[in-house]
Short mmCIF file of C-alpha atoms and ligand atoms in Angstrom, two decimals:
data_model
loop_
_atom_site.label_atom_id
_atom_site.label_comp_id
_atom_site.label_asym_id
_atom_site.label_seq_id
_atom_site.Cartn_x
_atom_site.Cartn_y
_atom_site.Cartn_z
CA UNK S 1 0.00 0.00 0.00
CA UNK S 2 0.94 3.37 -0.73
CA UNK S 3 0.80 5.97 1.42
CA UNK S 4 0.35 9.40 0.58
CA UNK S 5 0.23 9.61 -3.13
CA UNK S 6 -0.71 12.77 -5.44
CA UNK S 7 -3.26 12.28 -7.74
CA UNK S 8 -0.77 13.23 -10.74
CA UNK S 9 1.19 10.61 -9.77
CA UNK S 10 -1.70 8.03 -10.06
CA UNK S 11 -0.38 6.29 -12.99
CA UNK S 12 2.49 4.71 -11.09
CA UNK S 13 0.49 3.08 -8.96
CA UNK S 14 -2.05 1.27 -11.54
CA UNK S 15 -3.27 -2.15 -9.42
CA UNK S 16 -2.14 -1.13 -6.22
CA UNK S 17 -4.05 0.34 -3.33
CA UNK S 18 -3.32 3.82 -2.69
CA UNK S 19 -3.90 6.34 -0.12
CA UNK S 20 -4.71 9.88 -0.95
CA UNK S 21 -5.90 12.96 1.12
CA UNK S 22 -7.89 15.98 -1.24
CA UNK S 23 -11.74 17.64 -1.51
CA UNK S 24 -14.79 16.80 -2.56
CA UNK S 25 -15.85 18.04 -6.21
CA UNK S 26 -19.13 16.25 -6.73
CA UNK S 27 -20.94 13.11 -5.72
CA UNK S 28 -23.52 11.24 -7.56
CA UNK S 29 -24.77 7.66 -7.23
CA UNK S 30 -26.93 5.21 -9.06
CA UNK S 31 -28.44 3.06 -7.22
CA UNK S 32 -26.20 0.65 -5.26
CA UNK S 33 -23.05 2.69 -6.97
CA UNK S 34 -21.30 5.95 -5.89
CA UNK S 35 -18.84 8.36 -7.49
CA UNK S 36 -16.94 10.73 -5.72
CA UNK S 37 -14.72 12.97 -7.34
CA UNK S 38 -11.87 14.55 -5.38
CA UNK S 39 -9.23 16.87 -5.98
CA UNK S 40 -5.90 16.96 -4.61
CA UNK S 41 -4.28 20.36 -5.71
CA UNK S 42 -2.35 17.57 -8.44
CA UNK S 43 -5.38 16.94 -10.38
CA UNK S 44 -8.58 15.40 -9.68
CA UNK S 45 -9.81 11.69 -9.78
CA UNK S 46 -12.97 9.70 -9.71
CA UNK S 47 -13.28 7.19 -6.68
CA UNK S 48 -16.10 4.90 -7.12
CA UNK S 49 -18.18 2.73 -3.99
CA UNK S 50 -19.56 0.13 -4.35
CA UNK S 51 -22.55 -0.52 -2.03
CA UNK S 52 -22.32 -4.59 -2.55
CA UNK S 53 -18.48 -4.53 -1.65
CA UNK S 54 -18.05 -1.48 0.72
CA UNK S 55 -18.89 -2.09 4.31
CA UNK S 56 -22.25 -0.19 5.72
CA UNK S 57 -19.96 2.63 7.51
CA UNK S 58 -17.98 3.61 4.24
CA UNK S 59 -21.08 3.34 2.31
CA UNK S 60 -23.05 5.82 4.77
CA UNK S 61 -19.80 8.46 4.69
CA UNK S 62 -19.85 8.57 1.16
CA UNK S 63 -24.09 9.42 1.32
CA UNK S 64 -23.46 11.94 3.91
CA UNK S 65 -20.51 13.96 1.53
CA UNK S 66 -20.65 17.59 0.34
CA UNK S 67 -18.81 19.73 -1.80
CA UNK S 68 -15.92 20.46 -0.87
CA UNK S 69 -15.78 18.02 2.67
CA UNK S 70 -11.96 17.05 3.21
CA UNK S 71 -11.58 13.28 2.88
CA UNK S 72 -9.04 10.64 3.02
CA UNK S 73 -9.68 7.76 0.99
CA UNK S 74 -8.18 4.51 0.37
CA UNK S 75 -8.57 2.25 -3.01
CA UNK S 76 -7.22 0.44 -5.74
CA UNK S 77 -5.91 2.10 -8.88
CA UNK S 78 -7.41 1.05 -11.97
CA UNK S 79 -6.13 2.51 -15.06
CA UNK S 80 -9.98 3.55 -17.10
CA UNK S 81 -9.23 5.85 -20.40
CA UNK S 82 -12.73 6.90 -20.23
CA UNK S 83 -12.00 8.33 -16.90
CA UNK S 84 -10.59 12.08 -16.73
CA UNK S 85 -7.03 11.77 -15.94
CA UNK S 86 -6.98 8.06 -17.16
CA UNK S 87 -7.55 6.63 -13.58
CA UNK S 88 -10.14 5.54 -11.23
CA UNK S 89 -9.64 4.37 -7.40
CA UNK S 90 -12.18 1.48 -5.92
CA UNK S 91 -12.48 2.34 -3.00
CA UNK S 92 -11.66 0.35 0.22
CA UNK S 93 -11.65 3.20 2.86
CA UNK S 94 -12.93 6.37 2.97
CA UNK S 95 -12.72 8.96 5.98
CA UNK S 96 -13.59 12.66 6.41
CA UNK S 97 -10.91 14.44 7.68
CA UNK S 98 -13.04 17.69 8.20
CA UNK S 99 -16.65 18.22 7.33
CA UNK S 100 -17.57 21.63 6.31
CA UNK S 101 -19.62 23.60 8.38
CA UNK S 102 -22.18 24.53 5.88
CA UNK S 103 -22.94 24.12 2.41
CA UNK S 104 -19.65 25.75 0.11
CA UNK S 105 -21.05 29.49 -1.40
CA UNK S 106 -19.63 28.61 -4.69
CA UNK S 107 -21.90 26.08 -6.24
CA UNK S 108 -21.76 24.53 -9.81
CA UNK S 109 -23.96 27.93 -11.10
CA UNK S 110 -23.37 31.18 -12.52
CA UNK S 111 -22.49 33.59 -9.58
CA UNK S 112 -22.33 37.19 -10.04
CA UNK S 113 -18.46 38.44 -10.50
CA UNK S 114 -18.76 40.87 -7.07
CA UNK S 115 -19.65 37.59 -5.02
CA UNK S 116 -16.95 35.58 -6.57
CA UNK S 117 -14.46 38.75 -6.22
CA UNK S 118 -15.74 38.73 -2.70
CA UNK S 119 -15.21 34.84 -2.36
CA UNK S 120 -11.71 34.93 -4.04
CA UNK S 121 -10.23 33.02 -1.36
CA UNK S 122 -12.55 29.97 -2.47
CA UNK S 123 -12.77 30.44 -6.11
CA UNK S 124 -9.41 29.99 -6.11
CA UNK S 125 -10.36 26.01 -5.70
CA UNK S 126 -12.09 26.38 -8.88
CA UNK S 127 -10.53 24.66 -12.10
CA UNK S 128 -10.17 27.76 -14.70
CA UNK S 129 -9.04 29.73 -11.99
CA UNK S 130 -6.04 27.23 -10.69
CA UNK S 131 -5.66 26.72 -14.60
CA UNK S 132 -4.92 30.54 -15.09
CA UNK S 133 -2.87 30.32 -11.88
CA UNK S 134 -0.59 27.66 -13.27
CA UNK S 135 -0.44 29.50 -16.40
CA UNK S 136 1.20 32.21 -14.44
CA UNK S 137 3.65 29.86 -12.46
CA UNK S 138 5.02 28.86 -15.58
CA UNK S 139 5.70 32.15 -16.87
CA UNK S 140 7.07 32.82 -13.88
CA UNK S 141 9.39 30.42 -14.36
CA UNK S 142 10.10 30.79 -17.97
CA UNK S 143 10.76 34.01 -16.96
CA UNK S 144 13.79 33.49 -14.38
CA UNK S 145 14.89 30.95 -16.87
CA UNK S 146 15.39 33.52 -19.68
CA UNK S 147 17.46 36.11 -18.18
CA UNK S 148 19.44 33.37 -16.41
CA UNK S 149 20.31 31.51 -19.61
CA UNK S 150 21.57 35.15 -20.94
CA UNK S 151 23.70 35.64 -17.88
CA UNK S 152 21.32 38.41 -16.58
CA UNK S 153 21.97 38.97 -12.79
CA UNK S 154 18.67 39.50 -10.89
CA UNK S 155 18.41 42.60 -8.42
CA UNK S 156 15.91 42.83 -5.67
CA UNK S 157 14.74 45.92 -5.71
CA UNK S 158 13.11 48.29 -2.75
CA UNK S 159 9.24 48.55 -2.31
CA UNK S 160 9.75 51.36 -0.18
CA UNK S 161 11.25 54.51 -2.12
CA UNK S 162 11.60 58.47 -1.41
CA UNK S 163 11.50 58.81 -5.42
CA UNK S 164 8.76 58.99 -8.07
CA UNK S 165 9.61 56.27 -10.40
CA UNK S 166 6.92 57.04 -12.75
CA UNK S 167 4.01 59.63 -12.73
CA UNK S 168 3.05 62.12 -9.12
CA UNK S 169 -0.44 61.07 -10.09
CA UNK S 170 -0.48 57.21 -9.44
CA UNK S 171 1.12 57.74 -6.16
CA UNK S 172 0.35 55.35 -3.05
CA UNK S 173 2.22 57.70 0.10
CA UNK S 174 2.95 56.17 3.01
CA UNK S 175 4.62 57.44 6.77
CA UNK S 176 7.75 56.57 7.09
CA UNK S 177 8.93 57.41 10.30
CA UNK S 178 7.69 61.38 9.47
CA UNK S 179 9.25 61.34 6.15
CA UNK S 180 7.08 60.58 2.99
CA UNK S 181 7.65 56.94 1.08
CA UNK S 182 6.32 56.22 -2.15
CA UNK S 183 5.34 52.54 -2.82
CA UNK S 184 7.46 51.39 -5.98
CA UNK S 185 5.76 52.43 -9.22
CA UNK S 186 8.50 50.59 -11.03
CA UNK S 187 12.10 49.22 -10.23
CA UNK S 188 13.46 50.47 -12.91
CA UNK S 189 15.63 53.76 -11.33
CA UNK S 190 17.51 50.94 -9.10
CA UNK S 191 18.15 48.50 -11.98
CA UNK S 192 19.53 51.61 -14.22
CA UNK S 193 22.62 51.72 -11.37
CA UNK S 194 22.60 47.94 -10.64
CA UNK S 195 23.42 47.70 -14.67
CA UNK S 196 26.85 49.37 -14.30
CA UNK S 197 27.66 46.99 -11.62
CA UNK S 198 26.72 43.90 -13.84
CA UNK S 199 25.90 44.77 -17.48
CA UNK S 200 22.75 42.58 -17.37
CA UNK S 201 20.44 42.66 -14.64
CA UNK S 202 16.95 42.39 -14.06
CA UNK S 203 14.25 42.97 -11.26
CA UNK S 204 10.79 40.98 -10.72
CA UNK S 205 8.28 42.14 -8.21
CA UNK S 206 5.28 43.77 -7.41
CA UNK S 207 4.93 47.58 -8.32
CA UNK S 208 2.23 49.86 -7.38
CA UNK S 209 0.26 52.42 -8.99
CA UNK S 210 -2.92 54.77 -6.99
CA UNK S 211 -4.49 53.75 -10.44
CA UNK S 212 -8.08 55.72 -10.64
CA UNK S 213 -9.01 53.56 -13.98
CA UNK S 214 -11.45 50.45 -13.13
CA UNK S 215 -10.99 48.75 -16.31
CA UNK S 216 -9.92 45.33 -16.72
CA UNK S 217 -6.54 46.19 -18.00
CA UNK S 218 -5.67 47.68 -14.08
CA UNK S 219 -4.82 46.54 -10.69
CA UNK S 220 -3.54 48.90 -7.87
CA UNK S 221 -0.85 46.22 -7.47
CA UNK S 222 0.45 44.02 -9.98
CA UNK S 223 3.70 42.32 -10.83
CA UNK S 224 6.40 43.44 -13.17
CA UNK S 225 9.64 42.37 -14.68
CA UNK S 226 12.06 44.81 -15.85
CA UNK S 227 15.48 44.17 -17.22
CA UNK S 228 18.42 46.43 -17.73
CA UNK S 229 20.93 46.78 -20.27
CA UNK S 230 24.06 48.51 -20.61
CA UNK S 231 25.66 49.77 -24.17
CA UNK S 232 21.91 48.34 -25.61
CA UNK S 233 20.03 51.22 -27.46
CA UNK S 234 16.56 51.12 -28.17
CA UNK S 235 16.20 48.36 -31.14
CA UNK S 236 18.67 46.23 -29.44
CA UNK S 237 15.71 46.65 -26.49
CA UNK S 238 12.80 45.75 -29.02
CA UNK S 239 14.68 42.88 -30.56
CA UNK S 240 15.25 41.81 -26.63
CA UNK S 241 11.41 42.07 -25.93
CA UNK S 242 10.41 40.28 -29.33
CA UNK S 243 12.80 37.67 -28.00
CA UNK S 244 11.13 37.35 -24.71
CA UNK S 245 7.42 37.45 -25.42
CA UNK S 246 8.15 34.71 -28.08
CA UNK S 247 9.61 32.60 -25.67
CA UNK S 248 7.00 32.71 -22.48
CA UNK S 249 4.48 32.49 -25.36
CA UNK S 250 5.93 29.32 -27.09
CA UNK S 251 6.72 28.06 -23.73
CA UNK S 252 3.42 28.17 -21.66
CA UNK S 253 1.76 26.84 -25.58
CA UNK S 254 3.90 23.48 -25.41
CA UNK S 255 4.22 23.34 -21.75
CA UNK S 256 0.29 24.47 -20.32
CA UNK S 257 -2.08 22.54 -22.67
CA UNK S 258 -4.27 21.19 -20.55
CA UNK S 259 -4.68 24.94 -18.93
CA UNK S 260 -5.13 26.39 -22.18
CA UNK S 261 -7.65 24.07 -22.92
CA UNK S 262 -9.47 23.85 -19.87
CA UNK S 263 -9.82 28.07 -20.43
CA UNK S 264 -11.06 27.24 -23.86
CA UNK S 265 -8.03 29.25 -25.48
CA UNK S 266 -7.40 28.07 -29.32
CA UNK S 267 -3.61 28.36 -29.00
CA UNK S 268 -3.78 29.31 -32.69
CA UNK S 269 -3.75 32.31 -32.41
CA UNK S 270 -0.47 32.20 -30.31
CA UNK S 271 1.09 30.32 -32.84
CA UNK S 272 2.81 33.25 -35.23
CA UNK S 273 4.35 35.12 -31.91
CA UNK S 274 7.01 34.94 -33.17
CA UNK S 275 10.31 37.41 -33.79
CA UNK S 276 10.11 39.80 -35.85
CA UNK S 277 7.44 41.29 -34.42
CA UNK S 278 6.36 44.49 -36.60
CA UNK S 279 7.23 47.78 -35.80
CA UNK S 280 4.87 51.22 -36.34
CA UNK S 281 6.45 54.77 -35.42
CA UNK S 282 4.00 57.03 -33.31
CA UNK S 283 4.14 59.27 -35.99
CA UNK S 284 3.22 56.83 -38.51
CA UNK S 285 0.63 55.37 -35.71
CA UNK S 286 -1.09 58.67 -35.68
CA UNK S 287 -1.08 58.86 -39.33
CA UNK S 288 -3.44 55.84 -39.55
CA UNK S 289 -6.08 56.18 -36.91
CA UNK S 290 -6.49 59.42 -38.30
CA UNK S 291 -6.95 58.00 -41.63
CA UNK S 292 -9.24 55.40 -40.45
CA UNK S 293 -11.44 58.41 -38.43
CA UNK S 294 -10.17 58.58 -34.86
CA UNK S 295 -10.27 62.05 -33.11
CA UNK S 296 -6.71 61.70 -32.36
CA UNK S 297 -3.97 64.79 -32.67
CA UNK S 298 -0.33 64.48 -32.63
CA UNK S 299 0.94 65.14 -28.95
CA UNK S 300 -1.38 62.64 -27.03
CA UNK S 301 -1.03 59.88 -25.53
CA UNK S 302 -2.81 56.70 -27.22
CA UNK S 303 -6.40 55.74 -25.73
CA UNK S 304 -6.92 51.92 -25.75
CA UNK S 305 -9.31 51.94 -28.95
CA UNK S 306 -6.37 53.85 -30.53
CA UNK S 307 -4.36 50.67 -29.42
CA UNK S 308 -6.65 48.09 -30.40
CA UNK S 309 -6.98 49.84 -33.95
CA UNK S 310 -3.10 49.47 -34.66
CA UNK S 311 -2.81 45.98 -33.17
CA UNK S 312 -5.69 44.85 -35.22
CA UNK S 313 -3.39 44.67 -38.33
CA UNK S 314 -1.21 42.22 -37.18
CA UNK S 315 -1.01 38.29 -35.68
CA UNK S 316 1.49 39.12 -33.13
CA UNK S 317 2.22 41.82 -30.99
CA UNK S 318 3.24 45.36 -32.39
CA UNK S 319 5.68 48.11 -31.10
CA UNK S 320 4.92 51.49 -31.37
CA UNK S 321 7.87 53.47 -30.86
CA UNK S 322 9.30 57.25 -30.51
CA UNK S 323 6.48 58.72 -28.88
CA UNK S 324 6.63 62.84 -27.80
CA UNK S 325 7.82 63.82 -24.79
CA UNK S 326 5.21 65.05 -23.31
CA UNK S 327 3.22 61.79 -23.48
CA UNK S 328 5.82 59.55 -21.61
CA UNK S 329 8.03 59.74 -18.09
CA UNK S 330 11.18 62.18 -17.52
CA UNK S 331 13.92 59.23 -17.99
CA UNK S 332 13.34 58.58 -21.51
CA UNK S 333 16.46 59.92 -23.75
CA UNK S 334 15.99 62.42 -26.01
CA UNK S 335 15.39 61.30 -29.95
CA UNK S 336 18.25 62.64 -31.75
CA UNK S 337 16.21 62.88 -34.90
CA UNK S 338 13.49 64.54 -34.02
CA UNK S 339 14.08 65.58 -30.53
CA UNK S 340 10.21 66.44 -30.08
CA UNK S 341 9.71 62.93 -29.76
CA UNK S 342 11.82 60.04 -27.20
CA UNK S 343 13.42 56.80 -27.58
CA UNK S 344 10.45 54.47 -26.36
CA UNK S 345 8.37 51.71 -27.22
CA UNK S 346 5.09 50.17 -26.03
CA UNK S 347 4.56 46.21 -27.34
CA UNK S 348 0.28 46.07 -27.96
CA UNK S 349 -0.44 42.61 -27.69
CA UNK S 350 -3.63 41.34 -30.14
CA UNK S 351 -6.97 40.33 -29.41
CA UNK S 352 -7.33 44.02 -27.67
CA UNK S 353 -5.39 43.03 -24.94
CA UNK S 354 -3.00 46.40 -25.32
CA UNK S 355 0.08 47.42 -23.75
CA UNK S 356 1.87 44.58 -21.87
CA UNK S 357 5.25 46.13 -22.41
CA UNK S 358 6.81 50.09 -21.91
CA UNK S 359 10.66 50.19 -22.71
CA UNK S 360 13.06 53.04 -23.44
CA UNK S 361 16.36 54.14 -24.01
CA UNK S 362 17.00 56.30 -20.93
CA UNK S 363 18.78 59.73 -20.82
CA UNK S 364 22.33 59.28 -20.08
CA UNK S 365 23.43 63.22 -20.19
CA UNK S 366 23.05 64.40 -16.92
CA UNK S 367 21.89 68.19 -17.77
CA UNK S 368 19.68 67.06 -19.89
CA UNK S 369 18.01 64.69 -17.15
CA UNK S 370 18.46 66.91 -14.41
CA UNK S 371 16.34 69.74 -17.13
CA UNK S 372 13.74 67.13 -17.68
CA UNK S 373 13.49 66.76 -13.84
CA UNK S 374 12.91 70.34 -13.09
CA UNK S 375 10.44 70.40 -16.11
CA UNK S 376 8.37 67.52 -14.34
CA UNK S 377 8.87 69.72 -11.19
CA UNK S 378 10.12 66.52 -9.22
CA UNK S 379 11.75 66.63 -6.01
CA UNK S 380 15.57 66.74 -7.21
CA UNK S 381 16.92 65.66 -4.19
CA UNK S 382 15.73 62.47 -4.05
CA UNK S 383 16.89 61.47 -7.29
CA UNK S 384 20.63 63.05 -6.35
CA UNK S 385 22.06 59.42 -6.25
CA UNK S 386 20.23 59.00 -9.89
CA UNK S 387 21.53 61.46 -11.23
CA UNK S 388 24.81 60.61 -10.08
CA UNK S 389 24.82 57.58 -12.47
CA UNK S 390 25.43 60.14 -15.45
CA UNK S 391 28.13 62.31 -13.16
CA UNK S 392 30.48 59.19 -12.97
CA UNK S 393 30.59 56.79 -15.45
CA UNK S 394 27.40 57.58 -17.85
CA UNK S 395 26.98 54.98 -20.62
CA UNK S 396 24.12 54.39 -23.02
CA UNK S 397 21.72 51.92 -21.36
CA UNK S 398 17.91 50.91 -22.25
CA UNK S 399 15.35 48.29 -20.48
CA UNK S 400 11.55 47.58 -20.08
CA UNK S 401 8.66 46.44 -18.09
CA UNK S 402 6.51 44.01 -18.85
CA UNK S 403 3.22 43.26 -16.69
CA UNK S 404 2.98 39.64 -15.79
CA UNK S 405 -1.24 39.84 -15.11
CA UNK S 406 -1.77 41.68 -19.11
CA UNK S 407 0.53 39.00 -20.43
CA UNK S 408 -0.95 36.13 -18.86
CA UNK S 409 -4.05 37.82 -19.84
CA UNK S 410 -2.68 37.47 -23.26
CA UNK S 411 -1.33 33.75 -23.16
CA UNK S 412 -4.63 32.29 -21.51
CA UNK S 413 -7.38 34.58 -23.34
CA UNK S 414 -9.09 35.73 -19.92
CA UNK S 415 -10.97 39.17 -20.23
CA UNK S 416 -10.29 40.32 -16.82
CA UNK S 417 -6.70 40.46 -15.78
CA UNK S 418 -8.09 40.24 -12.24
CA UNK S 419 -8.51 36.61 -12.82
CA UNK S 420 -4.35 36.19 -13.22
CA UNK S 421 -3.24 36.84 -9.80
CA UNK S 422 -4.40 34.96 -6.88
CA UNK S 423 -5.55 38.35 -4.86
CA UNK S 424 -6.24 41.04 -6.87
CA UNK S 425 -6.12 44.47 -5.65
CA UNK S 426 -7.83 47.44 -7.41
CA UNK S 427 -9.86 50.73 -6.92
CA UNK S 428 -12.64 49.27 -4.81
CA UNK S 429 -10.98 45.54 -3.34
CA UNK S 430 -9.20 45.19 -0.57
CA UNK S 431 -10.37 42.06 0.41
CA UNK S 432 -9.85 39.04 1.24
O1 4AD N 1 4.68 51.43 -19.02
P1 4AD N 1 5.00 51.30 -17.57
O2 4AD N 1 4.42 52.29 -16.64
O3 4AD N 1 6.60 51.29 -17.51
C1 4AD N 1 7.37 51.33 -16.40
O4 4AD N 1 6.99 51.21 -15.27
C2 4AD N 1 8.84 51.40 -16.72
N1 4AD N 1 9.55 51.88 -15.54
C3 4AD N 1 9.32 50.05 -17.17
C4 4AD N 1 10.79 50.04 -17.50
O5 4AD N 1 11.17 50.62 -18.49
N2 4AD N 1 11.60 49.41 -16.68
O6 4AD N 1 4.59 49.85 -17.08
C5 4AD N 1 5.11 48.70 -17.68
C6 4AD N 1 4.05 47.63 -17.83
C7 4AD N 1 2.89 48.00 -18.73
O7 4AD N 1 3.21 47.83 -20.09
C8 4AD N 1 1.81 47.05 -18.26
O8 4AD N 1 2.01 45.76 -18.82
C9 4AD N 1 2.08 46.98 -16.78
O9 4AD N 1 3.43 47.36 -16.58
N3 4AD N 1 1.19 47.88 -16.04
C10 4AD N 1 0.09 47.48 -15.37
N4 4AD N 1 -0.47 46.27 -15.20
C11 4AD N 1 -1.59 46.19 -14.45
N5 4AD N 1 -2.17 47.24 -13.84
C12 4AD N 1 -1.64 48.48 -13.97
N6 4AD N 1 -2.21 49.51 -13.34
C13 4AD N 1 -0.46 48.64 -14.76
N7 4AD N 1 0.32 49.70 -15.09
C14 4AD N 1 1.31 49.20 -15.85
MG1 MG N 2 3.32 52.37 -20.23
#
């Protein structure tokens, strides 16, 4: 007998009796036979009692299960193709661990978003929701692996800063022992100095923004990785991101197919993300949706319908590039062609799904930051220390962040990028 055994692991044990600890799904029964599904976290397999060879006490436990009751239960494996997962168990013992206390709020139904939102802590248990979870694991992962494999050195980076990283407006201000901290917006100031320490580096963690939008593209806290490179310019830092999206694409396509298809994605359409992904000035950008009738000037910034108009025309993500000034943050180097405009990209992603990425080349002169710095009438003494990086040692340099929830978004087809992290936080959520 085998003790202990995950429900993935099943098909080791084909013919042998098993032990193996999980919840209750469902339970239905015909007659003088009962199913029980259960779910171990692994996967989930059908146990099946039967009246005739169970003894009265096992039989009666099984009657008396709900959704959701925690159970231990012995059986035999029996390898069944028809079953899901390719297993069954015959069951020999069956014990409840814990019985719930009441009938489990999330029932096999539609429930309105605000209740699950409200229940995250249980819809978690529920199978597109762990399958978007996983999703995410493995980009995690492919993530690390990436900048690893290129000799990238990762930098932890602080949560708690004196400096803006990104805009005054999406500030979340904290005490800090009667000073003023800023939750990170962004890593990206401390990765620009860890780069002349080690060429490569990168940061991954969760950024902040005071973000007044309640759309589905926004959470008040989400994750972000941002690299850093030194001597890159900006299309060696598009032909690094084109490089990267490919691979967590291909890589959560071969490696999450049973996620993707439990969350009904048609991987098709991830298929073509490949490099080289096209490329589309601002200029030119502006150019179009004007053409095609959008009340659009040059100057602003792009409004998502803008954004889903330009990545409409393509099957894999698009970069606009060179925006103005005035539309993006005060790092952003100065465009040496047409200095009205910065060295910057955004990657769109298709489907609508919009910006997962914002990259630039950032301003390595140090007058010129320090002018765009008084322009943006930002505290200059807090970034003294950055703009020491262009008093000793300045070199060119470029990076980018891209948001793990839009991505994911992306990769599994979900709507919502709420759904992508296991406790969302946004305008009106703080709980659980
Ligand atoms: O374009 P953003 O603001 O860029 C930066 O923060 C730079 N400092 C990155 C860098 O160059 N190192 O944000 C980068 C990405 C966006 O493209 C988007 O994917 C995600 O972060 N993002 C959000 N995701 C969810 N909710 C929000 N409120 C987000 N704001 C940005
Ligand atoms: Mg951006």
């Amino acid at each position: 007998m085998a003790d202990g055994v995950e429900v993935r692991h099943l098909g080791q044990h084909v013919d042998q009796v098993v032990e193996i600890t999980g919840w209750v799904q469902t339970t239905r029964s015909h007659g003088k036979i009962g199913f029980v599904v259960v779910r171990d976290g692994t996967g989930a397999v059908q146990c099946v009692v039967a009246k005739k060879e169970a003894s009265e006490e096992v039989w009666q436990t099984f009657a008396d299960l709900t959704q959701e009751t925690t159970v231990r239960i012995s059986g035999q494996v029996r390898a069944d193709h028809r079953a899901p997962g390719g297993h069954e168990l015959t069951v020999t013992a069956l014990d409840v661990v814990f019985a719930s206390v009441d009938e489990f709020p999330i029932q096999p139904k539609e429930h309105g978003v605000e209740f699950l939102l409200d229940n995250r802590h249980l819809w978690l248990r529920s199978s597109q929701q762990r399958a978007g979870l996983r999703v995410r694991d493995e980009v995690e992962m492919a993530i690390h692996q990436f900048f690893y494999d290129r000799d990238f050195v990762r930098i932890d980076t602080p949560i708690l800063s004196g400096a803006i990283g990104e805009s005054a407006g999406t500030l979340f201000e904290t005490d800090y022992f009667g000073d003023k901290a800023y939750l990170a917006q962004t890593g990206q100031l401390y990765v620009e100095a860890a780069a002349a320490a080690f060429r490569k580096v990168y940061c991954f963690g969760p950024t902040f923004r005071a973000e007044k939008s309640k759309t589905r593209r926004h959470l008040t806290e989400f994750w972000m990785v941002e690299p850093e490179v030194a001597f890159a310019d900006s299309d060696d830092n598009m032909r690094l991101q084109e490089e990267f999206v490919s691979y967590l694409v291909q890589r959560a396509v071969e490696r999450c197919a049973d996620e993707l298809a439990i969350l009904e994605r048609d991987s098709k359409a991830l298929e073509n993300v490949k490099p080289p992904f096209p490329r589309v000035s601002y200029t030119e950008a502006i150019a179009f949706l004007q053409e095609k009738g959008h009340d659009i000037q040059w100057g602003s910034d792009l409004g998502a319908p803008d954004e889903v108009a330009i990545s409409d025309q393509y099957d894999r993500p698009v970069f606009v590039h060179d925006y103005p000034k005035a539309a993006k943050a005060f790092y952003m180097k100065e465009n040496p062609d047409d200095p009205r405009t910065v060295l910057c990209n955004d990657l769109l992603a298709p489907e609508g799904y919009g910006e997962i990425i914002g990259g630039s080349q950032r301003e390595d002169d140090h007058d010129r930051l320090l002018a765009r710095i008084r322009d943006e009438d930002l505290p200059e003494e807090a970034y003294a220390w950055y703009l020491d990086l262009r008093k000793y040692g300045s070199f060119p340099h470029s990076g980018f962040g891209l948001g793990v929830e839009r991505t994911v978004a992306y990769i599994t087809g979900r709507r919502h990028i709420r759904e992508l992290i296991a406790f969302p936080r946004m305008i009106n959520r703080l709980y659980p």
